[in-house]
PDB file of C-alpha atoms and ligand atoms in Angstrom:
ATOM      1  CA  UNK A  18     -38.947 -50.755 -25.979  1.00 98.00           C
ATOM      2  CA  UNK A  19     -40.644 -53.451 -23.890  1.00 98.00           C
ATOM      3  CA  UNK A  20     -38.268 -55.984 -22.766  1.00 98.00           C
ATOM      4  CA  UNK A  21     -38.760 -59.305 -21.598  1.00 98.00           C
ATOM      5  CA  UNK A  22     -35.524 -60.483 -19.187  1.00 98.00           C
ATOM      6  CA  UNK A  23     -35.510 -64.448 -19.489  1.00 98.00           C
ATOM      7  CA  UNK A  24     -32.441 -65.528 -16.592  1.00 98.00           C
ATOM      8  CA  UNK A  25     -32.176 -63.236 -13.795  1.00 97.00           C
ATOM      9  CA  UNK A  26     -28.956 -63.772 -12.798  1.00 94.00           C
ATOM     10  CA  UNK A  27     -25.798 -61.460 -13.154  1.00 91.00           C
ATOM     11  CA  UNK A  28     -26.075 -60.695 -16.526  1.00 93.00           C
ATOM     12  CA  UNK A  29     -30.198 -60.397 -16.327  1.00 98.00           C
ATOM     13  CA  UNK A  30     -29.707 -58.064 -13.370  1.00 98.00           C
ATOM     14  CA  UNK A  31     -27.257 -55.798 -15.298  1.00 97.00           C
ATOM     15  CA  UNK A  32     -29.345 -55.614 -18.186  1.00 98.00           C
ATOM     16  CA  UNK A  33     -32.405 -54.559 -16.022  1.00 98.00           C
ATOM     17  CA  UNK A  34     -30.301 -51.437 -14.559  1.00 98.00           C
ATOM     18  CA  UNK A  35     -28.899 -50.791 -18.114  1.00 98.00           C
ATOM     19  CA  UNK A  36     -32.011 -51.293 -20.042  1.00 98.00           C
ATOM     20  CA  UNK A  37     -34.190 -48.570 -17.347  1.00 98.00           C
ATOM     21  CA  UNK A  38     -31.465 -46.289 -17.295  1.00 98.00           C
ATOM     22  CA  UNK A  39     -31.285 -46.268 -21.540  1.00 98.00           C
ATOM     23  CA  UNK A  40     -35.342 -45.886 -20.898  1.00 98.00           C
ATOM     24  CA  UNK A  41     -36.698 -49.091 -21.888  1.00 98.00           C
ATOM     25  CA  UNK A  42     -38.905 -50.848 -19.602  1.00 98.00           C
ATOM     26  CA  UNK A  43     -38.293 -53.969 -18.402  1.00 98.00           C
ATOM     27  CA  UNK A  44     -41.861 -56.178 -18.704  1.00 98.00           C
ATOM     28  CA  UNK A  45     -41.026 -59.417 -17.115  1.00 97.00           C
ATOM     29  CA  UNK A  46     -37.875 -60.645 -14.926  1.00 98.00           C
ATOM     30  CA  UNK A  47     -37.836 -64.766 -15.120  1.00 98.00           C
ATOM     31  CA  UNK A  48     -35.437 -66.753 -13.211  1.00 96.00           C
ATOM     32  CA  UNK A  49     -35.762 -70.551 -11.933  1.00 94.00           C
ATOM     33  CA  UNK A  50     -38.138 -69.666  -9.393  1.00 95.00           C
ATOM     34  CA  UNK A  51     -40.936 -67.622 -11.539  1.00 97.00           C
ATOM     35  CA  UNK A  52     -40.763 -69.531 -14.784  1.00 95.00           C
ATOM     36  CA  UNK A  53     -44.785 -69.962 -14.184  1.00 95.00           C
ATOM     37  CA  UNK A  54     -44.984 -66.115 -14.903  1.00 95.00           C
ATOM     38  CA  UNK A  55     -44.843 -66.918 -18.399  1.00 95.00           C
ATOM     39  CA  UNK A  56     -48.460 -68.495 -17.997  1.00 93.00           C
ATOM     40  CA  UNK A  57     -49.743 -65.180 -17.545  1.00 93.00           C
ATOM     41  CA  UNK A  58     -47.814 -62.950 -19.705  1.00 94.00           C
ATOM     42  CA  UNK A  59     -49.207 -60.673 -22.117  1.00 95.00           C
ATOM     43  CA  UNK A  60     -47.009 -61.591 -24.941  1.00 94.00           C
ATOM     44  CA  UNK A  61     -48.424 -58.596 -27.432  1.00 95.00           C
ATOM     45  CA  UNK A  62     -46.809 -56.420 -24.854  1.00 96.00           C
ATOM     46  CA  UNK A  63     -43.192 -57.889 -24.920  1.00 98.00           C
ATOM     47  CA  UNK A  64     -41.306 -55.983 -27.869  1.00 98.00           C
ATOM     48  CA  UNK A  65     -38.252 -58.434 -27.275  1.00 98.00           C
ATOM     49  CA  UNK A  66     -36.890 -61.030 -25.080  1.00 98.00           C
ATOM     50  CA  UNK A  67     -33.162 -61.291 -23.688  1.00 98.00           C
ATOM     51  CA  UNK A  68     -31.949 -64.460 -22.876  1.00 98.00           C
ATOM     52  CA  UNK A  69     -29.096 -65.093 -19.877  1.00 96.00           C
ATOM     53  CA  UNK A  70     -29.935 -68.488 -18.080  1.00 95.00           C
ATOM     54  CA  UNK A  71     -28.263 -71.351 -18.255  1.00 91.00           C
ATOM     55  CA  UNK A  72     -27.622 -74.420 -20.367  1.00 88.00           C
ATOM     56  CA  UNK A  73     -30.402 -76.729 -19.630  1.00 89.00           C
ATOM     57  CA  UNK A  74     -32.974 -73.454 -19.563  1.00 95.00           C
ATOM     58  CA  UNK A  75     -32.073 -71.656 -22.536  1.00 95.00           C
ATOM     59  CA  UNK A  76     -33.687 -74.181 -25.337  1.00 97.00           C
ATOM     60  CA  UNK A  77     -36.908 -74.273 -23.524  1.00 96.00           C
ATOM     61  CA  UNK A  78     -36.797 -70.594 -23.033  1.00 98.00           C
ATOM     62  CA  UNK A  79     -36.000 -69.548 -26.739  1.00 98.00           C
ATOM     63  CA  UNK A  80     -38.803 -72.152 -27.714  1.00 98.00           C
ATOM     64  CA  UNK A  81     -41.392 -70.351 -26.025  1.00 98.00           C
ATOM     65  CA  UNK A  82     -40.370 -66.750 -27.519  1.00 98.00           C
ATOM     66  CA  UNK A  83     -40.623 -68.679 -30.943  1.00 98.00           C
ATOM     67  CA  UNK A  84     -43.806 -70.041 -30.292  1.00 97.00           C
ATOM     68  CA  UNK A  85     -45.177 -66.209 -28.872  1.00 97.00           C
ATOM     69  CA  UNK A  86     -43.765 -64.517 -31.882  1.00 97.00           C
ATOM     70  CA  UNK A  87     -41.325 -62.538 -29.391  1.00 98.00           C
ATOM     71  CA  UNK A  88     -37.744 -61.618 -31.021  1.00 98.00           C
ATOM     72  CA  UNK A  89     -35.334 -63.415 -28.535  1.00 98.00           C
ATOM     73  CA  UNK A  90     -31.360 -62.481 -28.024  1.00 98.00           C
ATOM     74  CA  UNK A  91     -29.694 -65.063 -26.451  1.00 97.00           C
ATOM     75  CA  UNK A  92     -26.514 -65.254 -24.383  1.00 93.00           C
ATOM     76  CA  UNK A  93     -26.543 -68.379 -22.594  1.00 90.00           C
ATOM     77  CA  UNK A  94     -23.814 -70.477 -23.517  1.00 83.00           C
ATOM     78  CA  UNK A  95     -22.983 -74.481 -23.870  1.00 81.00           C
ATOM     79  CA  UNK A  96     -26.371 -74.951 -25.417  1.00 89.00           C
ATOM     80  CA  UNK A  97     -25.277 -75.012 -29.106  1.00 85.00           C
ATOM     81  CA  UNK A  98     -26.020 -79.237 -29.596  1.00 89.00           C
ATOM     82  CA  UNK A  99     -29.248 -77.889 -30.416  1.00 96.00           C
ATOM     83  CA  UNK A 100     -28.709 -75.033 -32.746  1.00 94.00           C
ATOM     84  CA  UNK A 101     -29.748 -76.834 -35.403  1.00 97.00           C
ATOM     85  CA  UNK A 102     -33.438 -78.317 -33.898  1.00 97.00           C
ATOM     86  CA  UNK A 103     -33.503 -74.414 -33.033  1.00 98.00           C
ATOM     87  CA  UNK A 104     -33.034 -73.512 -36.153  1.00 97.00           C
ATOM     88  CA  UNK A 105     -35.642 -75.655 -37.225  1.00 98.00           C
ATOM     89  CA  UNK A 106     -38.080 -74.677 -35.279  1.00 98.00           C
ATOM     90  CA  UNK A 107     -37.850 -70.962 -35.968  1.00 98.00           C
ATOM     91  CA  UNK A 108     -38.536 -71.267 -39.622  1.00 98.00           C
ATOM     92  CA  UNK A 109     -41.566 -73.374 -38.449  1.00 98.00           C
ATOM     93  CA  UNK A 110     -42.556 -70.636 -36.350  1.00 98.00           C
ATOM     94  CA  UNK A 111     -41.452 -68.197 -38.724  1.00 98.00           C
ATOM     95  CA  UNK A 112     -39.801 -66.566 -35.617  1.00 98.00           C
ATOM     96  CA  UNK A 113     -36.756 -64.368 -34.802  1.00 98.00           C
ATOM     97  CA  UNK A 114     -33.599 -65.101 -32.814  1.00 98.00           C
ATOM     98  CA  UNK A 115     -29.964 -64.317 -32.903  1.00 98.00           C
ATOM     99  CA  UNK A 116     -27.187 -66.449 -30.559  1.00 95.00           C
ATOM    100  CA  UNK A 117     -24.040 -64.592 -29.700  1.00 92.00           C
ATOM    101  CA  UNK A 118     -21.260 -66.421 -27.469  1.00 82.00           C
ATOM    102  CA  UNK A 119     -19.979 -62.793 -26.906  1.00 88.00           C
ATOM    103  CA  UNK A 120     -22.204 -60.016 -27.237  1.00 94.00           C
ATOM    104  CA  UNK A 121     -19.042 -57.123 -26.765  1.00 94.00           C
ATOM    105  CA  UNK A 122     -19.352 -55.020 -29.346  1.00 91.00           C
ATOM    106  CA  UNK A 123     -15.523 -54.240 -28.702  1.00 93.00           C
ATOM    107  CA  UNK A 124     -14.721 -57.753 -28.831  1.00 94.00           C
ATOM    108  CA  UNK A 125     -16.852 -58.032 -32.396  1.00 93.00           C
ATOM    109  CA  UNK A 126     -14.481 -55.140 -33.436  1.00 92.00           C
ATOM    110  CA  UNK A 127     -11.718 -57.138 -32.455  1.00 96.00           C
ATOM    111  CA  UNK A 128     -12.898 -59.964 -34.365  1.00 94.00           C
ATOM    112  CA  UNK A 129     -12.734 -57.965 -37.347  1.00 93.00           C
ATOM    113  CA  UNK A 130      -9.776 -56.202 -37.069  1.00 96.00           C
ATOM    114  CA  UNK A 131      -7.879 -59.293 -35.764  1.00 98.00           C
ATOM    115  CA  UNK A 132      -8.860 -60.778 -39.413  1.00 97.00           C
ATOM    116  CA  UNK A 133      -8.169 -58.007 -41.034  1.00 97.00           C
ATOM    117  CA  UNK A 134      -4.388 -57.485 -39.617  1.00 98.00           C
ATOM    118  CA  UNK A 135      -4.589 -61.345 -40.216  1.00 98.00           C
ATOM    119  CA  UNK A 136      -5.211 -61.139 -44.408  1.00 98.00           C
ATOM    120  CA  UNK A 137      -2.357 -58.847 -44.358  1.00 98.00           C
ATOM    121  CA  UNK A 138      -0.205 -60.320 -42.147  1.00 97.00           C
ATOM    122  CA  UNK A 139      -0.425 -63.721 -44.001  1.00 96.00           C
ATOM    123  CA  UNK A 140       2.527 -63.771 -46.020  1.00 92.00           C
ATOM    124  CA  UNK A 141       4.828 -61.214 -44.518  1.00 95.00           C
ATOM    125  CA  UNK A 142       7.503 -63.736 -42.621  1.00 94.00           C
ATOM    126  CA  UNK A 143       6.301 -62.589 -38.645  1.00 97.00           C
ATOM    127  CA  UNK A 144       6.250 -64.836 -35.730  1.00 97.00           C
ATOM    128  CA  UNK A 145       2.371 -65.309 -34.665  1.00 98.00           C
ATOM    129  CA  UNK A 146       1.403 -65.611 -31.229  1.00 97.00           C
ATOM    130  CA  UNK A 147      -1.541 -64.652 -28.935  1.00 98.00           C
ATOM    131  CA  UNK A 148      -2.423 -64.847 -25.422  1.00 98.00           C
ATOM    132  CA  UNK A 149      -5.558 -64.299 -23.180  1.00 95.00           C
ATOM    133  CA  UNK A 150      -4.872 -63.717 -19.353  1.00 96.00           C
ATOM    134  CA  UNK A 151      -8.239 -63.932 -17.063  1.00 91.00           C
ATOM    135  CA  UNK A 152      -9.391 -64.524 -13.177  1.00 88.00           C
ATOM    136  CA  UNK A 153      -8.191 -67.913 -11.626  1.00 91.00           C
ATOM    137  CA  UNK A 154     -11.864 -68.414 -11.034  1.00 79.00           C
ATOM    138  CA  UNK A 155     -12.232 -68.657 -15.343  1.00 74.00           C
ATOM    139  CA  UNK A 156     -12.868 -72.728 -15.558  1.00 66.00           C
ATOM    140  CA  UNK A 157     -12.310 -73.088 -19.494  1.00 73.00           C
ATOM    141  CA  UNK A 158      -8.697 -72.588 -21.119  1.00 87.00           C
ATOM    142  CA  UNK A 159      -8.094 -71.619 -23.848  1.00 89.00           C
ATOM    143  CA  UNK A 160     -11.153 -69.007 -23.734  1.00 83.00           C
ATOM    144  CA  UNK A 161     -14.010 -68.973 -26.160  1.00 79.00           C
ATOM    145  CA  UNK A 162     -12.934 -65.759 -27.598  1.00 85.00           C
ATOM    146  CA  UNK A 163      -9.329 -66.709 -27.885  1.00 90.00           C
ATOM    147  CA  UNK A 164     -10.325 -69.733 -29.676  1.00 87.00           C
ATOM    148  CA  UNK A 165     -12.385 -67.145 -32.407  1.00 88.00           C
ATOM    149  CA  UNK A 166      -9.949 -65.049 -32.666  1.00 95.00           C
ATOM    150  CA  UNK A 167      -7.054 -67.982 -33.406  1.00 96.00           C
ATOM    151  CA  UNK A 168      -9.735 -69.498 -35.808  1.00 94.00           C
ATOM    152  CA  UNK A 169      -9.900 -66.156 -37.278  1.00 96.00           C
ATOM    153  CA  UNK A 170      -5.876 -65.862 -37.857  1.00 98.00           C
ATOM    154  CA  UNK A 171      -5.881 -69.982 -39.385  1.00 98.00           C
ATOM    155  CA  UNK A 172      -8.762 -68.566 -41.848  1.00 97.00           C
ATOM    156  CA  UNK A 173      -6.190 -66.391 -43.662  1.00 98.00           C
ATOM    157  CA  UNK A 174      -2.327 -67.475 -42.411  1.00 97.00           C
ATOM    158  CA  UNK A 175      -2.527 -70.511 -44.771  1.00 95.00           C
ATOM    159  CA  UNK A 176       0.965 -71.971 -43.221  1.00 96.00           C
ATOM    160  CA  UNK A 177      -0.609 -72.183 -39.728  1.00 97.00           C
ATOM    161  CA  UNK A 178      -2.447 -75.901 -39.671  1.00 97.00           C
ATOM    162  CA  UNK A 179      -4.579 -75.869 -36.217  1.00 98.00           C
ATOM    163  CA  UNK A 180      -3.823 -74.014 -32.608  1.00 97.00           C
ATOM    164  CA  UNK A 181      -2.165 -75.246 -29.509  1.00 98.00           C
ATOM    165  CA  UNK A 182      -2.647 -74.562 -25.728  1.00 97.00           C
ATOM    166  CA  UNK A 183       0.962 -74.275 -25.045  1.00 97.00           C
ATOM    167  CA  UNK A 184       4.120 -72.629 -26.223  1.00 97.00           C
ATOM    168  CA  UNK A 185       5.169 -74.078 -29.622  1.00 97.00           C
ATOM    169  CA  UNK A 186       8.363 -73.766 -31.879  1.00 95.00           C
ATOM    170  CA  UNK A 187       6.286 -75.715 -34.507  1.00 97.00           C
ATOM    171  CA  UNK A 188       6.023 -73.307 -37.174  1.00 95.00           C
ATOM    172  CA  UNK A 189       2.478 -75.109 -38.470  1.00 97.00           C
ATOM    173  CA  UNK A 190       0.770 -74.090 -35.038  1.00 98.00           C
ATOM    174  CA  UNK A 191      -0.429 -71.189 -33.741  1.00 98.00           C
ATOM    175  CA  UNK A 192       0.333 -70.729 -29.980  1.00 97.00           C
ATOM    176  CA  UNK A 193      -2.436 -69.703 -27.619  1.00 97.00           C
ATOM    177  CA  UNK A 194      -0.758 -69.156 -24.114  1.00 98.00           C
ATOM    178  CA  UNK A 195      -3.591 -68.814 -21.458  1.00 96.00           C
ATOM    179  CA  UNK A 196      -2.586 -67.163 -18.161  1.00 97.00           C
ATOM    180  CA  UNK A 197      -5.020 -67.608 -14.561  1.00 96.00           C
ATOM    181  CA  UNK A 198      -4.113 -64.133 -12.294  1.00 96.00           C
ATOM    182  CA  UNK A 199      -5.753 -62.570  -9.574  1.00 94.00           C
ATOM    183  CA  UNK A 200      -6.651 -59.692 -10.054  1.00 89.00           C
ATOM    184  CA  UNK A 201      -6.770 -59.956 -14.095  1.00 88.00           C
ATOM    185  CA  UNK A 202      -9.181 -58.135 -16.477  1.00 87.00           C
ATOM    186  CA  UNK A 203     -10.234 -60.285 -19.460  1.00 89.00           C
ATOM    187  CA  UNK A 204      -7.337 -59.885 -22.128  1.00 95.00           C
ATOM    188  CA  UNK A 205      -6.996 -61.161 -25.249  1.00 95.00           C
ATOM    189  CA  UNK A 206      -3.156 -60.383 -27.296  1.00 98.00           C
ATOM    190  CA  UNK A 207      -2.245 -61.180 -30.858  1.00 98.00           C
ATOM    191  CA  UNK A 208       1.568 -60.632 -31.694  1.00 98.00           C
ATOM    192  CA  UNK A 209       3.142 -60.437 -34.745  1.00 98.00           C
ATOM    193  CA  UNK A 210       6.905 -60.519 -34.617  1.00 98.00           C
ATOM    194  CA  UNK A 211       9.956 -60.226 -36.645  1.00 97.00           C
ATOM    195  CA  UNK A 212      13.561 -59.185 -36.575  1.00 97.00           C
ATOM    196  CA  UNK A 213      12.772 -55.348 -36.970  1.00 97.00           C
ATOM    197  CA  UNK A 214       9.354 -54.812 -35.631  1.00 98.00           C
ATOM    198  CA  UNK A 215       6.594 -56.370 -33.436  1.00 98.00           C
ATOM    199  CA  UNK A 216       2.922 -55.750 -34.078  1.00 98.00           C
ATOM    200  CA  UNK A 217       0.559 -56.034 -31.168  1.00 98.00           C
ATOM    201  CA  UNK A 218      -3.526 -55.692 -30.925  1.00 98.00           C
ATOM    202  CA  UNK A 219      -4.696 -56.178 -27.247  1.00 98.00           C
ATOM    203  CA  UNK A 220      -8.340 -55.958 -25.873  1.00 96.00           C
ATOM    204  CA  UNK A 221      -9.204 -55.209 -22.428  1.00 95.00           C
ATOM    205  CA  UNK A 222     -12.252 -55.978 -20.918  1.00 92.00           C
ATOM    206  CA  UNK A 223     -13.229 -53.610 -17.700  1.00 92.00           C
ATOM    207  CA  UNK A 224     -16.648 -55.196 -16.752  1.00 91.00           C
ATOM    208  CA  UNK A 225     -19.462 -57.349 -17.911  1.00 91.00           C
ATOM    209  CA  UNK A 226     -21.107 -54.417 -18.654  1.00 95.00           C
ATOM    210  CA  UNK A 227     -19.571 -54.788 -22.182  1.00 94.00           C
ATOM    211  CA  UNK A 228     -21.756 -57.924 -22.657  1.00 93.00           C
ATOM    212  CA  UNK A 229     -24.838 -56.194 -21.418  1.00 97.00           C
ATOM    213  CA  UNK A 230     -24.637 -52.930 -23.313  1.00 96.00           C
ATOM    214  CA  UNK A 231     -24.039 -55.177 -26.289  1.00 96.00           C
ATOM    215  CA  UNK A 232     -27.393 -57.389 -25.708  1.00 98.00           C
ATOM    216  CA  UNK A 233     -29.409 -54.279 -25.214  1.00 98.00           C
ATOM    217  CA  UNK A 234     -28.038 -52.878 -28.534  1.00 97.00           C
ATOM    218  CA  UNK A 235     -28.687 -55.891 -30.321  1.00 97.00           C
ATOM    219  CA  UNK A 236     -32.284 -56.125 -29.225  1.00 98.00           C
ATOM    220  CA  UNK A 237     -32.706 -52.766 -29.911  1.00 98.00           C
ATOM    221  CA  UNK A 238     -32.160 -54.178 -34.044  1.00 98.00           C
ATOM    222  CA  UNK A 239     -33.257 -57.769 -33.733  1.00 98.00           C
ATOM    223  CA  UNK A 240     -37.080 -56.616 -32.758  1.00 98.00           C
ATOM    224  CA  UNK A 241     -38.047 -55.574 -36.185  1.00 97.00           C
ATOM    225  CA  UNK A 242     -36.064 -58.345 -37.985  1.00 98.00           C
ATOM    226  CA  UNK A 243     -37.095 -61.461 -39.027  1.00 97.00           C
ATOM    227  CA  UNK A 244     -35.395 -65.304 -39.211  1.00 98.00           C
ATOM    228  CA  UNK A 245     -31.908 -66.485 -37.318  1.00 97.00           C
ATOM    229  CA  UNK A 246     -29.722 -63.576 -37.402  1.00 98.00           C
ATOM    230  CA  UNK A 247     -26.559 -63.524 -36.671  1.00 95.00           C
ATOM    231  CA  UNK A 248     -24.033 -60.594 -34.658  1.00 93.00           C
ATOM    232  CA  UNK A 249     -22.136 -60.389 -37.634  1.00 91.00           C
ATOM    233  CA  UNK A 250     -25.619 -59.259 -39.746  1.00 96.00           C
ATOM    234  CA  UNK A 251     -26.202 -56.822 -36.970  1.00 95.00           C
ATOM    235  CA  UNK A 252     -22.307 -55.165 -37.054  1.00 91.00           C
ATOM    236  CA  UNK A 253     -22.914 -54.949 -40.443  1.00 92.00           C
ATOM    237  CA  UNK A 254     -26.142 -52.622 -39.837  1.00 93.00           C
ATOM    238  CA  UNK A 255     -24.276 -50.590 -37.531  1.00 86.00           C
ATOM    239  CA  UNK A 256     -20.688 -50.133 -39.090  1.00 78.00           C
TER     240      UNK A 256
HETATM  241  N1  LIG B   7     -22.922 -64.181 -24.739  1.00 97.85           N
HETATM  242  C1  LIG B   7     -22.312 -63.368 -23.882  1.00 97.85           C
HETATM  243  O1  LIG B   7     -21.791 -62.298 -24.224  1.00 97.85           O
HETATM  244  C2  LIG B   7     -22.272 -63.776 -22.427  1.00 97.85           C
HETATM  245  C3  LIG B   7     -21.742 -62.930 -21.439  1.00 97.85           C
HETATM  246  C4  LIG B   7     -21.825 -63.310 -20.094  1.00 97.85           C
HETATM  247  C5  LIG B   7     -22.416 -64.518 -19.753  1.00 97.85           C
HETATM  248  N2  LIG B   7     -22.901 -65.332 -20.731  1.00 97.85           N
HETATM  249  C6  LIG B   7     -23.635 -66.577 -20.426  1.00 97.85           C
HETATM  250  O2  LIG B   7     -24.937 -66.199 -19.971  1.00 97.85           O
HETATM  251  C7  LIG B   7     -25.437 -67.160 -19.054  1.00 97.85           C
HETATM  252  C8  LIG B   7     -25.888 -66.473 -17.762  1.00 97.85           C
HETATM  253  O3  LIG B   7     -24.801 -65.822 -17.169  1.00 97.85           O
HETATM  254  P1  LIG B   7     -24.933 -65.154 -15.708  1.00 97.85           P
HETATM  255  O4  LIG B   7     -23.578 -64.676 -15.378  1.00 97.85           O
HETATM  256  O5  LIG B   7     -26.075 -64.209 -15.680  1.00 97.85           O
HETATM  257  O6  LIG B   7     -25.293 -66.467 -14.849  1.00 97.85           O
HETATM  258  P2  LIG B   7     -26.024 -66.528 -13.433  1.00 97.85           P
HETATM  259  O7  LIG B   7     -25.754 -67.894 -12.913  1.00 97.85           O
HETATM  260  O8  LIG B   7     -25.682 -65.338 -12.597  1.00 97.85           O
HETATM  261  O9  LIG B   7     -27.578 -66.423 -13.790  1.00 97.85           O
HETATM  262  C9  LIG B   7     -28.316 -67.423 -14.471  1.00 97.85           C
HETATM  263  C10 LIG B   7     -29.757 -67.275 -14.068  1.00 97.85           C
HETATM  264  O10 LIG B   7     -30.603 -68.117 -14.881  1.00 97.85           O
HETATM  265  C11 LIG B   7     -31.683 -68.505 -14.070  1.00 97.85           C
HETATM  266  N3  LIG B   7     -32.418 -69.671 -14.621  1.00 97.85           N
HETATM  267  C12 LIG B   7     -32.147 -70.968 -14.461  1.00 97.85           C
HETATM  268  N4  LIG B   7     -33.080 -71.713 -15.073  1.00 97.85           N
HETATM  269  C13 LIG B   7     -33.963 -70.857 -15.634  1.00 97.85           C
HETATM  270  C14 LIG B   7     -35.170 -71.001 -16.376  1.00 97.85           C
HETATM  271  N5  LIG B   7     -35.665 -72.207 -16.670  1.00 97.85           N
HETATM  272  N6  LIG B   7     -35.805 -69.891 -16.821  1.00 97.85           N
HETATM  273  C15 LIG B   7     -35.335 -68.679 -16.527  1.00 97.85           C
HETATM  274  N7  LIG B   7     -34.215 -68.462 -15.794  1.00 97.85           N
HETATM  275  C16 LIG B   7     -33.535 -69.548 -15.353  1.00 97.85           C
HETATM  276  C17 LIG B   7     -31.058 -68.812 -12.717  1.00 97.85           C
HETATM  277  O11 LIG B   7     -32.018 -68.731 -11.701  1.00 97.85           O
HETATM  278  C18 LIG B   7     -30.005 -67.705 -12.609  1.00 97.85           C
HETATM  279  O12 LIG B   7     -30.463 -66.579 -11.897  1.00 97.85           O
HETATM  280  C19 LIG B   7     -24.313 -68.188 -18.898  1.00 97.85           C
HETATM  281  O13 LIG B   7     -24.558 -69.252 -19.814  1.00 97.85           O
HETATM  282  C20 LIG B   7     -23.063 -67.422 -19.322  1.00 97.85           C
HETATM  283  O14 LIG B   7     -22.038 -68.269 -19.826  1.00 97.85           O
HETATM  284  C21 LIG B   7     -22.836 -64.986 -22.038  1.00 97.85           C
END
């Protein structure tokens, strides 16, 4: 597969390594610097494009693959006021992208399984309460993901109203503690308590690599589907 690396950052440069070593060939790196690249590029030899700038790039960027017929998966974040004018345009363009704000395919699992334990949980009397622990560098508390996965636990535990950022004895609000440690791997805890038993699920992340491994597998799909897809379409090919 012929891949087209839009954002050459971190996650661009992991995705290079990963993508060669799987035995796809990378077509085109584009960072800040080389955007005028694109001038020249043969898009009928791009089979897909992967997406890891930033903000103020990534509209721009998925534009173009929309407008080149290229399949884009995109990873840059804090860019979702224009999902919608996306949107838009790629039924213009009767183009192809899918948006994931975590592209783990162990955290997807998660996802499901922390709804899942969730529908069964709902009525069964335990204590809820989850925790993420990450670097002290991490800006953003609570995380993204810990804010999926406690929208995930509302969806089904009807008694819980809305989450909170802090410790709680409210019984309508779901507690989301958020810990800052040095060292910490990403971690992401949902408890469910009561007087004779405790359930736990718990995800780990090692590396980013999670979030690379999970683009390339994703592009691997998206470039021979058509519209706005979305990660959960693309679990649901795979599991
Ligand atoms: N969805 C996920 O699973 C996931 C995982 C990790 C990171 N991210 C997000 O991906 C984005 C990139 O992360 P990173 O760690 O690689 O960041 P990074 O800062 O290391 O790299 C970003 C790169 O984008 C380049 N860039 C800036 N403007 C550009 C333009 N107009 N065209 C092309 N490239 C441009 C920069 O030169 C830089 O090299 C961030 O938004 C981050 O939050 C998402």
């Amino acid at each position: 597969m012929k891949i087209l690396l839009l954002g050459y950052g971190k996650m661009g440069q992991l995705i290079d390594k990963l993508a060669t070593e799987k035995g796809h060939e990378v077509v085109g790196k584009i960072n800040i610097d080389n955007r005028h690249e694109l001038e020249h590029l043969n898009s009928s030899n791009v089979d897909v494009a992967i997406e890891f700038s930033q903000p103020e790039a990534a509209v721009e960027n998925i534009k173009w693959c929309l407008e080149h017929q290229i399949p884009v998966a995109v990873g840059t974040t804090g860019w979702l006021d224009k999902r919608a004018e996306i949107n838009a345009y790629c039924k213009e363009k009767n183009g192809t992208y899918l948006f994931a704000s975590n592209y783990s395919i162990g955290v997807n699992i998660f996802f499901k399984l922390n709804e899942y334990l969730a529908q069964m949980m709902a009525d069964q009397g335990y204590a809820i309460t989850t925790k993420e622990i990450h670097h002290t560098s991490k800006k953003d508390a609570p995380s993204g993901t810990s804010i999926t996965l406690a929208e995930g636990i509302l969806k089904h535990v009807t008694s819980k109203k809305n989450w909170v950022n802090h410790e709680t004895n409210d019984a309508q609000e779901l507690e989301i503690i958020s810990e800052r440690i040095d060292p910490a791997p990403g971690t992401h805890e949902i408890t469910y308590s009561s007087p004779v038993d405790t359930i736990e699920i718990c995800h780990t992340a090692h590396s980013r690599e999670g979030f690379a491994k999970g683009a390339i597998a994703v592009a691997e799909w998206l470039k021979d589907q058509k519209g706005d897809k979305t990660m959960d379409e693309f679990l649901a090919s795979k599991f």
